[in-house]
mmCIF file of C-alpha atoms in Angstrom:
data_model
loop_
_atom_site.group_PDB
_atom_site.id
_atom_site.type_symbol
_atom_site.label_atom_id
_atom_site.label_comp_id
_atom_site.label_asym_id
_atom_site.label_seq_id
_atom_site.Cartn_x
_atom_site.Cartn_y
_atom_site.Cartn_z
ATOM 1 C CA MET R 58 230.834 195.319 -45.743
ATOM 2 C CA ASN R 59 227.451 195.450 -47.421
ATOM 3 C CA ILE R 60 227.177 192.076 -49.111
ATOM 4 C CA LEU R 61 224.101 193.187 -51.041
ATOM 5 C CA ASN R 62 225.954 196.020 -52.762
ATOM 6 C CA LEU R 63 228.693 193.601 -53.765
ATOM 7 C CA ILE R 64 226.473 191.368 -55.892
ATOM 8 C CA LYS R 65 222.991 192.810 -56.431
ATOM 9 C CA ASP R 66 223.768 193.966 -59.984
ATOM 10 C CA LYS R 67 225.479 190.695 -60.946
ATOM 11 C CA ILE R 68 222.846 188.094 -60.083
ATOM 12 C CA GLN R 69 219.141 188.159 -60.860
ATOM 13 C CA SER R 70 216.857 188.047 -57.841
ATOM 14 C CA ASN R 71 213.773 185.869 -57.432
ATOM 15 C CA HIS R 72 210.423 187.130 -56.110
ATOM 16 C CA HIS R 73 208.647 185.170 -53.364
ATOM 17 C CA GLN R 74 205.241 185.972 -51.916
ATOM 18 C CA ALA R 75 204.497 186.273 -48.218
ATOM 19 C CA GLY R 76 203.929 182.822 -46.742
ATOM 20 C CA ALA R 77 206.155 181.030 -49.257
ATOM 21 C CA VAL R 78 208.364 178.302 -47.807
ATOM 22 C CA ILE R 79 211.864 179.033 -49.096
ATOM 23 C CA LEU R 80 213.775 176.267 -47.282
ATOM 24 C CA LYS R 81 212.586 173.203 -45.386
ATOM 25 C CA GLN R 82 214.392 171.693 -42.435
ATOM 26 C CA GLY R 83 216.051 168.475 -43.578
ATOM 27 C CA GLN R 84 216.091 169.492 -47.258
ATOM 28 C CA GLN R 85 219.433 169.317 -49.092
ATOM 29 C CA GLY R 86 220.957 172.737 -49.615
ATOM 30 C CA GLU R 87 221.941 173.784 -53.116
ATOM 31 C CA TYR R 88 221.782 177.550 -52.591
ATOM 32 C CA MET R 89 222.440 180.222 -50.056
ATOM 33 C CA TYR R 90 220.392 183.403 -50.341
ATOM 34 C CA ILE R 91 220.923 187.098 -49.825
ATOM 35 C CA ILE R 92 217.787 189.071 -48.964
ATOM 36 C CA GLN R 93 217.456 191.982 -51.371
ATOM 37 C CA SER R 94 214.151 193.124 -49.858
ATOM 38 C CA GLY R 95 211.479 191.852 -47.500
ATOM 39 C CA GLU R 96 211.513 189.830 -44.300
ATOM 40 C CA LEU R 97 211.745 186.111 -43.638
ATOM 41 C CA GLU R 98 211.261 184.042 -40.501
ATOM 42 C CA VAL R 99 213.465 181.216 -39.278
ATOM 43 C CA TRP R 100 211.386 178.377 -37.790
ATOM 44 C CA LEU R 101 212.853 175.565 -35.722
ATOM 45 C CA ASP R 102 210.716 172.811 -34.225
ATOM 46 C CA GLY R 103 207.506 174.807 -34.654
ATOM 47 C CA ALA R 104 208.780 178.083 -33.161
ATOM 48 C CA CYS R 105 209.900 181.252 -34.895
ATOM 49 C CA ILE R 106 213.406 181.883 -33.573
ATOM 50 C CA ARG R 107 214.472 184.843 -35.685
ATOM 51 C CA THR R 108 213.427 187.320 -38.358
ATOM 52 C CA LEU R 109 215.819 188.115 -41.211
ATOM 53 C CA GLY R 110 215.783 191.272 -43.318
ATOM 54 C CA GLN R 111 217.444 193.128 -46.158
ATOM 55 C CA GLY R 112 221.126 192.336 -46.680
ATOM 56 C CA GLU R 113 221.110 189.251 -44.456
ATOM 57 C CA ILE R 114 221.965 185.754 -45.666
ATOM 58 C CA PHE R 115 220.639 182.271 -45.020
ATOM 59 C CA GLY R 116 221.286 178.752 -46.267
ATOM 60 C CA GLU R 117 225.056 179.229 -46.199
ATOM 61 C CA MET R 118 225.851 176.360 -43.829
ATOM 62 C CA ALA R 119 224.103 173.728 -45.956
ATOM 63 C CA LEU R 120 225.763 175.103 -49.091
ATOM 64 C CA ILE R 121 229.217 174.995 -47.507
ATOM 65 C CA ASP R 122 229.119 171.593 -45.826
ATOM 66 C CA GLY R 123 226.528 169.773 -47.934
ATOM 67 C CA SER R 124 224.331 168.946 -44.948
ATOM 68 C CA PRO R 125 220.550 169.348 -44.888
ATOM 69 C CA HIS R 126 219.032 172.663 -43.800
ATOM 70 C CA SER R 127 218.686 172.987 -40.044
ATOM 71 C CA ALA R 128 215.498 175.113 -40.045
ATOM 72 C CA ASP R 129 212.527 176.223 -42.137
ATOM 73 C CA ILE R 130 212.707 179.660 -43.772
ATOM 74 C CA ILE R 131 209.333 181.250 -44.546
ATOM 75 C CA ALA R 132 208.681 184.595 -46.238
ATOM 76 C CA LYS R 133 207.036 186.924 -43.705
ATOM 77 C CA THR R 134 206.456 189.543 -46.428
ATOM 78 C CA ASP R 135 206.846 189.580 -50.192
ATOM 79 C CA CYS R 136 210.569 189.432 -50.793
ATOM 80 C CA LEU R 137 213.327 189.455 -53.386
ATOM 81 C CA LEU R 138 216.062 186.879 -52.827
ATOM 82 C CA ILE R 139 219.385 186.498 -54.603
ATOM 83 C CA PRO R 140 220.239 182.795 -54.937
ATOM 84 C CA ILE R 141 223.897 181.762 -54.884
ATOM 85 C CA ASP R 142 224.880 178.225 -55.836
ATOM 86 C CA GLU R 143 228.234 176.642 -55.014
ATOM 87 C CA ARG R 144 229.847 177.638 -58.316
ATOM 88 C CA ARG R 145 228.877 181.291 -57.874
ATOM 89 C CA PHE R 146 229.869 181.167 -54.189
ATOM 90 C CA LEU R 147 233.376 179.953 -55.065
ATOM 91 C CA PHE R 148 233.667 182.592 -57.795
ATOM 92 C CA LEU R 149 232.660 185.361 -55.370
ATOM 93 C CA ILE R 150 235.218 184.208 -52.814
ATOM 94 C CA HIS R 151 237.920 184.033 -55.482
ATOM 95 C CA GLU R 152 237.106 187.480 -56.871
ATOM 96 C CA ASN R 153 236.594 189.121 -53.491
ATOM 97 C CA PRO R 154 238.128 187.319 -50.480
ATOM 98 C CA ILE R 155 236.408 189.831 -48.185
ATOM 99 C CA PHE R 156 233.117 188.194 -49.239
ATOM 100 C CA GLY R 157 234.353 184.874 -47.806
ATOM 101 C CA LEU R 158 235.509 186.537 -44.601
ATOM 102 C CA HIS R 159 232.128 188.250 -44.255
ATOM 103 C CA ILE R 160 230.318 184.901 -44.564
ATOM 104 C CA MET R 161 232.627 183.339 -41.957
ATOM 105 C CA ARG R 162 231.971 186.215 -39.559
ATOM 106 C CA ILE R 163 228.213 185.796 -39.930
ATOM 107 C CA MET R 164 228.504 182.072 -39.253
ATOM 108 C CA ALA R 165 230.714 182.684 -36.207
ATOM 109 C CA GLN R 166 228.216 185.208 -34.792
ATOM 110 C CA ARG R 167 225.349 182.759 -35.225
ATOM 111 C CA LEU R 168 227.277 179.922 -33.594
ATOM 112 C CA ARG R 169 228.153 182.114 -30.609
ATOM 113 C CA LYS R 170 224.452 182.836 -30.014
#
């Protein structure tokens, strides 16, 4: 499933410049994001642990369980991000249950690593 194709025409994306801090560790999560274009880095305790690219998501765990973000997310390049708040998230799951399953699979993969 290409999550980007599912929603890219339904939600307006936001532009962020390289170097922009998108999420801060410890910050309350109100949105998850889908990367429409560009690359972002995941930083934990001062070390870059992963690079994310087009079609990938981040911020989903904090959105789902209401806990603070567990890492910093910094734009490595200029990027377009599609923000999804809880209301939109619930709507997407209701309208397309495969979307919810896709998110759960991503979370399971990350937890296994």
